Every structure is written in structure tokens, then in C-alpha cells.
Amino acid sequence: MMRRPAYTLLELMIALGSASVLMAGLSSALFIAAQGLNLDQGASASRGRADAVMGRVLADARTATRFRSVNPTAIELDVADRTGDSAADRLRYEWSGVVGDPLTRTLNGGAAVTLLRDVRALTFESTTRAVATQDVISTGLAMSPIVWSQGTPAMATGVTTLALSTPPKVVPGDLMLAMVATTGEQTSVTAAGWTELCHADNTNNAKLRLSVWQKTAALAEPGVHSWYWPNAADAVGGIAVVSNHNPSVPIAPTGMATRANFTGTNATCPSASVVQNNSIAMRLGAFGGSVGVSDPSDYNRIWAQSVSGFLTAAWTYSSPISSTATGTASYQLSAPRDYATITIVITPRILVGP
């Protein structure tokens, strides 16, 4: 048998060198593969966090009671109470627009909390739809107007002016409504910056004027607004703030009605047209003398107030109603009184077109 010769030392050295080169190459490949796996896992985790955060933003937007502002890098909205104080809370989501900066969230103007770091691209967008007056009826989603805030009613006797306090939490674009009731026959009532919607004059034994006014809240509202009339009178009035209204047609022309020169314990507010589902109706009344007042059934009181012994006024609003006539509604008085009443219907903002 022929014996196989052994490897020489040179052959062994060459083999070991080749194996070392091969192992180094395999190690590099494994390292690169492992790094790629780590990157994929990191990217997947980042996408998961981003999806969770954006899901939270969308959930807040769906349940918002009010949108304060929307721009490409921030959205601010109000949501139902989350802090246990029985008041709505304000949320703001914001990104600076600079690549790498975080997405933050603030609650009621407090300290910003980082939700996502190293944001590369993000845009907040809203879709709006313009409607003409005759196109107010829509099958789109309409959020009911909300009586957001009201100031303390003011009252005075023997005056020719009345200063009404601006309610808290007024946001630019809100619908501000004012009710002013006076005794005596007033030929005019005026207020700078306000537009009178309508008035009702009672010319029976108790002379009364009841008027309703509107304005769109400006960037900065003064602390008080004043009304003036020519003849000294007892007066009572107040301001309420409404959001989620239709900014183009907050109150349709057919959504106002007045009633005056009636006497009794059943002070009837007139019917008015409702041109959009989820509108709300407001019922306002001025009554001769000091008298107890019970609100119309299923209406929410804004305020009721008496001044001296010659004038009482009340202001209420309904839950959301459908697009039909409101029908009448009545204040029940503790004794027969002359009265003047007004009904106005506030149309809602259209959030989504048909």
C-alpha cells in the first residue's frame, strides 16, 4: 500500500490564512445582517409609536366639542372634561415644522409633553365647505351649536345706559349674543360694534322693549360692552357666547320671530323656522313687574333676573332640534303680566359636506 504524504508546514500556514480570511468575511456579513435586523426592529417600533400617537390625535378630534384652530403644524380643540372639574378641557397638538423636532401635547395651556421625538414630516389639515344662504340645508355632518359661556347679567334702575360684562373663554370667531330689556317706550337702543337682530315692543300698560344683538368675537374683546337709549329706564341684560355655529349664516332670516302686546301667566314665545338639523332655539322674554318665572319645558336656563319691581327677563335655549318649525314654547309666570318674547334659531357649523 502506498502511504499518503503529510502536509508540509507551508501548506498548513496557507490553509490557516485562507480560513482566517473566510471567517473574517463571514463575521462581517453576520454583523451587517444583525445591524440590519436591529434597524428594522427600531423602525418598526417607531412606526408603532407614531401610529399609536396619531390614533390618539384622531380620537380626540372625533370627540371634540369645539375646534379652536387648525393650521399645518398645530391643532387646538376642546374635549369633554378630563380633569374632574366639570369643565371642558383644551388640548393642543403641535410640531414646529422643523425636521427632527418633537410632536408635543399641552392640556389647558400647561407644560408641553413630548409624544414623538424626531418628527420628519407632519401636516394637520381641515376640509371646509362654503354654503350659500339658500343652501343651508345639508345632508353633511353638522355639530350642534354650544352655549359655551355667559356673563353675569347686569341690571340698573333709572338709567340710559347698561354695561354688560364679556363672558370668560371667548375665542375669536365665536358668536356673541346679547339680550337687553328696558322699561318705557324707547325709540332706539344702540351698541357700538353690535348688530341688532330684532326687537319686540310691548305698548300695553307695562311699556317694555326686548332686543337681541349679535357680533363675531374679535381677537381681543373689551371687558364690558355698553348699550344706550334716550329715556331713563330700568334695564336688565347679559351676553352669551356660542360656538360650533354656522359662521356664514349663524341665524337664518326665517329663524327669528317676535311677540308682544299680550298679557297673562302663559308667556308664549313664537314659532320660527329651523333650516338645518342640530340647530338650537333660544327663547327670550321680558315681563312687566317682578314675577316668578318657570322655563319652557325641556329648555336650559341661561339666566333669569328681576330689577326693581318693574321688570323681569329670562333667557333659555333648547337641546338640538331637527329641521322643522320650532313650534311655540311658553314661560309660566307666577302672576299675570304684560310681556314681550323673542325666538331665535342658531344654525350649526357643517363639518363634512354630503
mmCIF file of C-alpha atoms in Angstrom:
data_model
loop_
_atom_site.group_PDB
_atom_site.id
_atom_site.type_symbol
_atom_site.label_atom_id
_atom_site.label_comp_id
_atom_site.label_asym_id
_atom_site.label_seq_id
_atom_site.Cartn_x
_atom_site.Cartn_y
_atom_site.Cartn_z
ATOM 1 C CA MET A 1 0.000 0.000 0.000
ATOM 2 C CA MET A 2 1.225 3.475 -0.879
ATOM 3 C CA ARG A 3 1.403 5.915 2.069
ATOM 4 C CA ARG A 4 -0.112 9.451 1.615
ATOM 5 C CA PRO A 5 2.473 12.116 2.342
ATOM 6 C CA ALA A 6 1.748 14.523 5.237
ATOM 7 C CA TYR A 7 1.012 18.287 4.800
ATOM 8 C CA THR A 8 4.031 20.417 4.803
ATOM 9 C CA LEU A 9 4.327 23.313 7.197
ATOM 10 C CA LEU A 10 3.923 25.761 4.294
ATOM 11 C CA GLU A 11 0.643 24.162 3.229
ATOM 12 C CA LEU A 12 -0.736 24.373 6.758
ATOM 13 C CA MET A 13 0.140 28.063 7.019
ATOM 14 C CA ILE A 14 -1.559 28.816 3.699
ATOM 15 C CA ALA A 15 -4.708 26.887 4.757
ATOM 16 C CA LEU A 16 -4.915 28.671 8.091
ATOM 17 C CA GLY A 17 -4.569 32.062 6.389
ATOM 18 C CA SER A 18 -7.341 31.243 3.934
ATOM 19 C CA ALA A 19 -9.621 30.107 6.742
ATOM 20 C CA SER A 20 -8.943 33.318 8.685
ATOM 21 C CA VAL A 21 -9.898 35.431 5.662
ATOM 22 C CA LEU A 22 -13.066 33.388 5.190
ATOM 23 C CA MET A 23 -14.061 33.678 8.872
ATOM 24 C CA ALA A 24 -13.458 37.434 8.805
ATOM 25 C CA GLY A 25 -15.732 37.745 5.778
ATOM 26 C CA LEU A 26 -18.452 35.664 7.387
ATOM 27 C CA SER A 27 -18.217 37.700 10.594
ATOM 28 C CA SER A 28 -18.615 40.949 8.655
ATOM 29 C CA ALA A 29 -21.640 39.580 6.843
ATOM 30 C CA LEU A 30 -23.236 38.413 10.076
ATOM 31 C CA PHE A 31 -22.530 41.794 11.731
ATOM 32 C CA ILE A 32 -24.108 43.710 8.847
ATOM 33 C CA ALA A 33 -27.140 41.370 8.866
ATOM 34 C CA ALA A 34 -27.540 41.811 12.623
ATOM 35 C CA GLN A 35 -27.336 45.592 12.301
ATOM 36 C CA GLY A 36 -29.954 45.487 9.562
ATOM 37 C CA LEU A 37 -32.211 43.418 11.799
ATOM 38 C CA ASN A 38 -31.804 45.927 14.616
ATOM 39 C CA LEU A 39 -32.620 48.797 12.254
ATOM 40 C CA ASP A 40 -35.754 47.032 11.021
ATOM 41 C CA GLN A 41 -36.875 46.377 14.591
ATOM 42 C CA GLY A 42 -36.203 50.017 15.529
ATOM 43 C CA ALA A 43 -38.099 51.344 12.517
ATOM 44 C CA SER A 44 -40.999 49.023 13.263
ATOM 45 C CA ALA A 45 -41.121 50.214 16.874
ATOM 46 C CA SER A 46 -41.027 53.862 15.743
ATOM 47 C CA ARG A 47 -43.870 53.272 13.304
ATOM 48 C CA GLY A 48 -45.846 51.611 16.066
ATOM 49 C CA ARG A 49 -45.365 54.591 18.383
ATOM 50 C CA ALA A 50 -46.286 57.020 15.596
ATOM 51 C CA ASP A 51 -49.430 55.036 14.745
ATOM 52 C CA ALA A 52 -50.472 54.989 18.407
ATOM 53 C CA VAL A 53 -49.935 58.751 18.825
ATOM 54 C CA MET A 54 -51.782 59.667 15.626
ATOM 55 C CA GLY A 55 -54.599 57.343 16.627
ATOM 56 C CA ARG A 56 -54.851 59.320 19.848
ATOM 57 C CA VAL A 57 -54.932 62.633 17.963
ATOM 58 C CA LEU A 58 -57.675 61.379 15.641
ATOM 59 C CA ALA A 59 -59.710 60.036 18.570
ATOM 60 C CA ASP A 60 -59.549 63.438 20.259
ATOM 61 C CA ALA A 61 -60.576 65.144 17.006
ATOM 62 C CA ARG A 62 -63.556 62.816 16.576
ATOM 63 C CA THR A 63 -64.833 63.526 20.091
ATOM 64 C CA ALA A 64 -64.002 67.252 20.162
ATOM 65 C CA THR A 65 -66.770 69.604 21.189
ATOM 66 C CA ARG A 66 -65.060 72.530 19.547
ATOM 67 C CA PHE A 67 -62.174 73.260 17.177
ATOM 68 C CA ARG A 68 -60.330 76.407 18.207
ATOM 69 C CA SER A 69 -57.724 76.448 15.447
ATOM 70 C CA VAL A 70 -56.208 74.237 12.756
ATOM 71 C CA ASN A 71 -53.047 75.063 10.811
ATOM 72 C CA PRO A 72 -50.409 72.913 9.076
ATOM 73 C CA THR A 73 -48.326 72.437 12.237
ATOM 74 C CA ALA A 74 -50.848 72.607 15.080
ATOM 75 C CA ILE A 75 -54.398 71.750 16.054
ATOM 76 C CA GLU A 76 -56.196 73.081 19.134
ATOM 77 C CA LEU A 77 -59.536 71.709 20.269
ATOM 78 C CA ASP A 78 -61.834 71.319 23.253
ATOM 79 C CA VAL A 79 -62.911 67.978 24.647
ATOM 80 C CA ALA A 80 -65.224 66.875 27.433
ATOM 81 C CA ASP A 81 -63.926 67.163 30.999
ATOM 82 C CA ARG A 82 -60.792 65.098 31.641
ATOM 83 C CA THR A 83 -59.519 66.801 34.773
ATOM 84 C CA GLY A 84 -62.515 66.298 37.057
ATOM 85 C CA ASP A 85 -63.554 69.948 37.338
ATOM 86 C CA SER A 86 -66.802 69.561 35.319
ATOM 87 C CA ALA A 87 -65.482 71.956 32.658
ATOM 88 C CA ALA A 88 -64.329 71.277 29.105
ATOM 89 C CA ASP A 89 -60.587 70.847 28.624
ATOM 90 C CA ARG A 90 -58.420 72.340 25.875
ATOM 91 C CA LEU A 91 -55.861 70.204 24.000
ATOM 92 C CA ARG A 92 -53.164 71.428 21.643
ATOM 93 C CA TYR A 93 -51.032 69.178 19.436
ATOM 94 C CA GLU A 94 -48.088 70.984 17.852
ATOM 95 C CA TRP A 95 -44.941 70.387 15.777
ATOM 96 C CA SER A 96 -42.556 73.240 14.976
ATOM 97 C CA GLY A 97 -42.294 72.219 11.325
ATOM 98 C CA VAL A 98 -38.537 71.719 11.712
ATOM 99 C CA VAL A 99 -37.314 68.226 10.760
ATOM 100 C CA GLY A 100 -36.183 66.400 13.895
ATOM 101 C CA ASP A 101 -38.261 68.437 16.357
ATOM 102 C CA PRO A 102 -40.846 66.644 18.533
ATOM 103 C CA LEU A 103 -44.640 66.492 18.394
ATOM 104 C CA THR A 104 -45.977 67.841 21.694
ATOM 105 C CA ARG A 105 -49.291 67.971 23.519
ATOM 106 C CA THR A 106 -50.486 70.566 26.024
ATOM 107 C CA LEU A 107 -53.522 70.420 28.299
ATOM 108 C CA ASN A 108 -55.278 73.676 29.212
ATOM 109 C CA GLY A 109 -52.226 75.746 28.307
ATOM 110 C CA GLY A 110 -49.920 73.843 30.660
ATOM 111 C CA ALA A 111 -46.440 72.447 30.065
ATOM 112 C CA ALA A 112 -45.844 70.713 26.718
ATOM 113 C CA VAL A 113 -45.430 66.934 26.845
ATOM 114 C CA THR A 114 -43.399 65.227 24.097
ATOM 115 C CA LEU A 115 -45.365 62.491 22.325
ATOM 116 C CA LEU A 116 -42.989 61.743 19.421
ATOM 117 C CA ARG A 117 -39.332 62.639 19.009
ATOM 118 C CA ASP A 118 -37.509 63.271 15.741
ATOM 119 C CA VAL A 119 -40.605 64.008 13.605
ATOM 120 C CA ARG A 120 -39.690 64.178 9.917
ATOM 121 C CA ALA A 121 -42.967 65.204 8.293
ATOM 122 C CA LEU A 122 -46.440 66.062 9.624
ATOM 123 C CA THR A 123 -49.332 68.187 8.390
ATOM 124 C CA PHE A 124 -52.653 68.964 10.059
ATOM 125 C CA GLU A 125 -55.342 69.747 7.503
ATOM 126 C CA SER A 126 -59.052 70.538 7.661
ATOM 127 C CA THR A 127 -61.636 70.414 4.910
ATOM 128 C CA THR A 128 -64.215 73.200 4.775
ATOM 129 C CA ARG A 129 -67.228 73.738 2.566
ATOM 130 C CA ALA A 130 -68.763 77.105 1.720
ATOM 131 C CA VAL A 131 -72.564 77.234 1.634
ATOM 132 C CA ALA A 132 -74.896 79.910 0.323
ATOM 133 C CA THR A 133 -77.854 81.117 2.357
ATOM 134 C CA GLN A 134 -80.308 79.044 0.327
ATOM 135 C CA ASP A 135 -78.031 76.008 0.709
ATOM 136 C CA VAL A 136 -78.073 75.871 4.494
ATOM 137 C CA ILE A 137 -79.921 72.542 4.496
ATOM 138 C CA SER A 138 -77.316 69.810 4.009
ATOM 139 C CA THR A 139 -77.024 66.072 4.454
ATOM 140 C CA GLY A 140 -73.484 66.601 5.765
ATOM 141 C CA LEU A 141 -72.465 66.191 9.374
ATOM 142 C CA ALA A 142 -73.497 69.194 11.461
ATOM 143 C CA MET A 143 -72.250 69.687 15.002
ATOM 144 C CA SER A 144 -74.828 71.329 17.247
ATOM 145 C CA PRO A 145 -74.069 74.872 18.455
ATOM 146 C CA ILE A 146 -72.927 75.030 22.065
ATOM 147 C CA VAL A 147 -73.772 77.804 24.526
ATOM 148 C CA TRP A 148 -70.177 77.975 25.647
ATOM 149 C CA SER A 149 -70.115 80.743 28.230
ATOM 150 C CA GLN A 150 -72.243 83.523 29.642
ATOM 151 C CA GLY A 151 -71.532 86.640 31.617
ATOM 152 C CA THR A 152 -73.284 87.657 34.793
ATOM 153 C CA PRO A 153 -76.456 89.604 33.915
ATOM 154 C CA ALA A 154 -76.401 93.316 34.698
ATOM 155 C CA MET A 155 -79.294 95.393 35.989
ATOM 156 C CA ALA A 156 -79.903 99.051 36.800
ATOM 157 C CA THR A 157 -82.763 101.448 37.557
ATOM 158 C CA GLY A 158 -83.450 104.894 36.108
ATOM 159 C CA VAL A 159 -80.584 104.768 33.591
ATOM 160 C CA THR A 160 -79.952 105.453 29.919
ATOM 161 C CA THR A 161 -77.055 103.007 29.578
ATOM 162 C CA LEU A 162 -76.236 99.472 30.653
ATOM 163 C CA ALA A 163 -72.759 97.877 30.670
ATOM 164 C CA LEU A 164 -72.688 94.103 30.123
ATOM 165 C CA SER A 165 -69.637 92.047 31.067
ATOM 166 C CA THR A 166 -67.894 89.969 28.412
ATOM 167 C CA PRO A 167 -68.103 86.272 29.323
ATOM 168 C CA PRO A 168 -64.910 84.310 30.002
ATOM 169 C CA LYS A 169 -63.390 81.894 27.469
ATOM 170 C CA VAL A 170 -64.318 83.963 24.408
ATOM 171 C CA VAL A 171 -62.419 82.748 21.321
ATOM 172 C CA PRO A 172 -62.063 84.781 18.100
ATOM 173 C CA GLY A 173 -64.842 83.768 15.724
ATOM 174 C CA ASP A 174 -67.311 82.820 18.458
ATOM 175 C CA LEU A 175 -70.874 84.082 18.093
ATOM 176 C CA MET A 176 -71.627 86.613 20.835
ATOM 177 C CA LEU A 177 -75.298 87.258 21.585
ATOM 178 C CA ALA A 178 -76.697 89.955 23.859
ATOM 179 C CA MET A 179 -80.172 90.385 25.315
ATOM 180 C CA VAL A 180 -81.278 93.788 26.630
ATOM 181 C CA ALA A 181 -84.680 94.534 28.176
ATOM 182 C CA THR A 182 -85.792 98.031 29.213
ATOM 183 C CA THR A 183 -88.911 99.650 30.583
ATOM 184 C CA GLY A 184 -90.587 102.633 28.966
ATOM 185 C CA GLU A 185 -91.102 103.441 25.310
ATOM 186 C CA GLN A 186 -87.623 103.595 23.766
ATOM 187 C CA THR A 187 -87.342 104.915 20.238
ATOM 188 C CA SER A 188 -83.925 103.355 19.830
ATOM 189 C CA VAL A 189 -81.325 101.217 21.585
ATOM 190 C CA THR A 190 -77.736 101.247 20.317
ATOM 191 C CA ALA A 191 -74.426 99.491 20.990
ATOM 192 C CA ALA A 192 -71.106 100.078 19.214
ATOM 193 C CA GLY A 193 -69.882 97.083 17.234
ATOM 194 C CA TRP A 194 -73.104 95.080 17.654
ATOM 195 C CA THR A 195 -75.878 94.349 15.161
ATOM 196 C CA GLU A 196 -79.469 94.208 16.348
ATOM 197 C CA LEU A 197 -81.168 91.009 15.185
ATOM 198 C CA CYS A 198 -84.687 92.015 16.206
ATOM 199 C CA HIS A 199 -86.699 93.665 18.960
ATOM 200 C CA ALA A 200 -90.195 93.406 20.417
ATOM 201 C CA ASP A 201 -92.023 96.411 21.889
ATOM 202 C CA ASN A 202 -94.834 95.902 24.365
ATOM 203 C CA THR A 203 -97.018 99.043 24.410
ATOM 204 C CA ASN A 204 -99.660 97.830 26.865
ATOM 205 C CA ASN A 205 -99.780 99.157 30.439
ATOM 206 C CA ALA A 206 -96.246 97.890 31.073
ATOM 207 C CA LYS A 207 -94.094 99.519 28.437
ATOM 208 C CA LEU A 208 -91.245 97.177 27.517
ATOM 209 C CA ARG A 209 -88.606 96.811 24.828
ATOM 210 C CA LEU A 210 -86.810 93.474 24.402
ATOM 211 C CA SER A 211 -83.926 93.332 21.908
ATOM 212 C CA VAL A 212 -81.379 90.740 20.776
ATOM 213 C CA TRP A 213 -77.954 91.577 19.355
ATOM 214 C CA GLN A 214 -75.071 89.728 17.747
ATOM 215 C CA LYS A 215 -71.390 90.172 16.945
ATOM 216 C CA THR A 216 -68.480 87.936 15.964
ATOM 217 C CA ALA A 217 -65.858 87.773 18.686
ATOM 218 C CA ALA A 218 -62.686 89.655 17.795
ATOM 219 C CA LEU A 219 -59.096 88.772 18.638
ATOM 220 C CA ALA A 220 -59.366 90.871 21.790
ATOM 221 C CA GLU A 221 -62.735 91.751 23.310
ATOM 222 C CA PRO A 222 -63.145 94.528 25.900
ATOM 223 C CA GLY A 223 -64.192 93.571 29.400
ATOM 224 C CA VAL A 224 -67.590 95.253 29.000
ATOM 225 C CA HIS A 225 -69.938 96.324 26.186
ATOM 226 C CA SER A 226 -72.412 99.178 26.668
ATOM 227 C CA TRP A 227 -75.945 99.821 25.389
ATOM 228 C CA TYR A 228 -77.618 103.223 25.215
ATOM 229 C CA TRP A 229 -81.194 104.558 24.860
ATOM 230 C CA PRO A 230 -82.777 108.028 25.090
ATOM 231 C CA ASN A 231 -85.157 107.806 28.054
ATOM 232 C CA ALA A 232 -84.285 106.849 31.631
ATOM 233 C CA ALA A 233 -85.470 103.308 32.329
ATOM 234 C CA ASP A 234 -84.996 100.185 34.399
ATOM 235 C CA ALA A 235 -82.907 97.686 32.460
ATOM 236 C CA VAL A 236 -81.510 94.175 32.601
ATOM 237 C CA GLY A 237 -79.307 92.312 30.138
ATOM 238 C CA GLY A 238 -76.490 89.878 29.546
ATOM 239 C CA ILE A 239 -74.157 88.321 26.969
ATOM 240 C CA ALA A 240 -73.803 84.655 26.000
ATOM 241 C CA VAL A 241 -71.189 83.032 23.759
ATOM 242 C CA VAL A 242 -71.984 80.298 21.229
ATOM 243 C CA SER A 243 -69.550 78.081 19.323
ATOM 244 C CA ASN A 244 -69.980 75.487 16.542
ATOM 245 C CA HIS A 245 -72.399 77.820 14.768
ATOM 246 C CA ASN A 246 -72.534 78.326 11.011
ATOM 247 C CA PRO A 247 -70.203 81.322 10.564
ATOM 248 C CA SER A 248 -71.806 82.308 7.246
ATOM 249 C CA VAL A 249 -75.430 82.127 8.409
ATOM 250 C CA PRO A 250 -75.479 81.859 12.210
ATOM 251 C CA ILE A 251 -79.136 82.862 12.344
ATOM 252 C CA ALA A 252 -81.256 82.497 9.223
ATOM 253 C CA PRO A 253 -83.698 85.344 8.469
ATOM 254 C CA THR A 254 -86.608 82.927 8.934
ATOM 255 C CA GLY A 255 -85.113 81.780 12.236
ATOM 256 C CA MET A 256 -86.316 84.862 14.154
ATOM 257 C CA ALA A 257 -89.772 85.788 15.438
ATOM 258 C CA THR A 258 -91.203 88.262 17.952
ATOM 259 C CA ARG A 259 -94.397 88.529 20.001
ATOM 260 C CA ALA A 260 -95.652 91.476 22.071
ATOM 261 C CA ASN A 261 -98.736 93.224 23.488
ATOM 262 C CA PHE A 262 -100.019 90.157 25.297
ATOM 263 C CA THR A 263 -100.918 89.657 28.942
ATOM 264 C CA GLY A 264 -101.236 86.506 31.044
ATOM 265 C CA THR A 265 -99.460 83.855 33.062
ATOM 266 C CA ASN A 266 -98.614 81.861 29.922
ATOM 267 C CA ALA A 267 -95.972 83.996 28.148
ATOM 268 C CA THR A 268 -95.774 82.390 24.726
ATOM 269 C CA CYS A 269 -92.620 82.584 22.604
ATOM 270 C CA PRO A 270 -93.398 82.446 18.872
ATOM 271 C CA SER A 271 -92.525 79.697 16.403
ATOM 272 C CA ALA A 272 -89.600 80.125 13.995
ATOM 273 C CA SER A 273 -88.199 78.122 11.089
ATOM 274 C CA VAL A 274 -85.359 75.634 11.549
ATOM 275 C CA VAL A 275 -83.392 75.198 8.315
ATOM 276 C CA GLN A 276 -80.751 72.721 9.500
ATOM 277 C CA ASN A 277 -80.752 69.644 11.716
ATOM 278 C CA ASN A 278 -78.934 70.042 15.045
ATOM 279 C CA SER A 279 -79.851 73.723 15.357
ATOM 280 C CA ILE A 280 -80.737 75.142 18.756
ATOM 281 C CA ALA A 281 -83.589 77.513 19.595
ATOM 282 C CA MET A 282 -83.340 80.351 22.086
ATOM 283 C CA ARG A 283 -86.387 81.749 23.890
ATOM 284 C CA LEU A 284 -86.147 85.210 25.412
ATOM 285 C CA GLY A 285 -88.763 87.055 27.435
ATOM 286 C CA ALA A 286 -89.329 90.401 29.179
ATOM 287 C CA PHE A 287 -92.182 90.662 31.682
ATOM 288 C CA GLY A 288 -93.762 93.690 33.337
ATOM 289 C CA GLY A 289 -93.068 93.855 37.085
ATOM 290 C CA SER A 290 -91.308 91.468 39.450
ATOM 291 C CA VAL A 291 -92.659 87.954 38.845
ATOM 292 C CA GLY A 292 -91.671 84.317 39.278
ATOM 293 C CA VAL A 293 -90.676 82.612 36.023
ATOM 294 C CA SER A 294 -90.678 78.913 35.124
ATOM 295 C CA ASP A 295 -88.765 77.961 31.974
ATOM 296 C CA PRO A 296 -90.319 76.340 28.890
ATOM 297 C CA SER A 297 -90.339 72.553 29.097
ATOM 298 C CA ASP A 298 -87.022 70.902 28.145
ATOM 299 C CA TYR A 299 -85.174 74.223 27.861
ATOM 300 C CA ASN A 300 -81.921 75.118 29.596
ATOM 301 C CA ARG A 301 -81.729 78.371 31.503
ATOM 302 C CA ILE A 302 -79.001 80.879 30.731
ATOM 303 C CA TRP A 303 -80.345 83.300 33.329
ATOM 304 C CA ALA A 304 -83.491 84.938 34.733
ATOM 305 C CA GLN A 305 -83.368 88.238 36.603
ATOM 306 C CA SER A 306 -85.667 90.873 38.099
ATOM 307 C CA VAL A 307 -84.805 94.540 38.564
ATOM 308 C CA SER A 308 -86.700 96.824 40.958
ATOM 309 C CA GLY A 309 -90.382 95.961 40.885
ATOM 310 C CA PHE A 310 -90.973 96.828 37.249
ATOM 311 C CA LEU A 311 -89.098 94.358 35.045
ATOM 312 C CA THR A 312 -88.157 90.668 34.873
ATOM 313 C CA ALA A 313 -86.314 88.985 31.997
ATOM 314 C CA ALA A 314 -85.357 85.393 31.168
ATOM 315 C CA TRP A 315 -83.219 83.621 28.570
ATOM 316 C CA THR A 316 -83.203 79.867 27.753
ATOM 317 C CA TYR A 317 -82.071 77.533 24.965
ATOM 318 C CA SER A 318 -83.091 74.126 23.639
ATOM 319 C CA SER A 319 -81.342 70.852 23.030
ATOM 320 C CA PRO A 320 -80.521 70.160 19.329
ATOM 321 C CA ILE A 321 -83.623 70.157 17.147
ATOM 322 C CA SER A 322 -84.456 68.893 13.652
ATOM 323 C CA SER A 323 -85.147 70.949 10.539
ATOM 324 C CA THR A 324 -88.791 71.762 11.119
ATOM 325 C CA ALA A 325 -90.582 74.690 12.702
ATOM 326 C CA THR A 326 -89.775 75.083 16.378
ATOM 327 C CA GLY A 327 -93.395 75.454 17.430
ATOM 328 C CA THR A 328 -94.209 77.767 20.297
ATOM 329 C CA ALA A 329 -92.866 77.491 23.846
ATOM 330 C CA SER A 330 -94.026 79.290 26.953
ATOM 331 C CA TYR A 331 -92.682 80.781 30.141
ATOM 332 C CA GLN A 332 -95.031 80.184 33.057
ATOM 333 C CA LEU A 333 -95.427 83.274 35.242
ATOM 334 C CA SER A 334 -96.484 83.313 38.886
ATOM 335 C CA ALA A 335 -98.950 86.149 38.156
ATOM 336 C CA PRO A 336 -100.446 87.733 35.004
ATOM 337 C CA ARG A 337 -98.062 90.182 33.372
ATOM 338 C CA ASP A 338 -97.666 92.100 30.137
ATOM 339 C CA TYR A 339 -94.838 90.553 28.151
ATOM 340 C CA ALA A 340 -92.688 90.607 25.021
ATOM 341 C CA THR A 341 -90.951 87.473 23.741
ATOM 342 C CA ILE A 342 -88.472 86.536 21.004
ATOM 343 C CA THR A 343 -87.415 83.226 19.445
ATOM 344 C CA ILE A 344 -84.153 82.862 17.514
ATOM 345 C CA VAL A 345 -82.705 79.707 15.908
ATOM 346 C CA ILE A 346 -78.930 79.231 15.668
ATOM 347 C CA THR A 347 -77.750 77.090 12.764
ATOM 348 C CA PRO A 348 -74.830 74.663 13.219
ATOM 349 C CA ARG A 349 -71.469 74.502 11.523
ATOM 350 C CA ILE A 350 -71.306 71.956 8.687
ATOM 351 C CA LEU A 351 -68.300 69.746 9.358
ATOM 352 C CA VAL A 352 -68.496 67.402 6.375
ATOM 353 C CA GLY A 353 -70.224 68.004 3.062
ATOM 354 C CA PRO A 354 -72.565 65.426 1.502
#
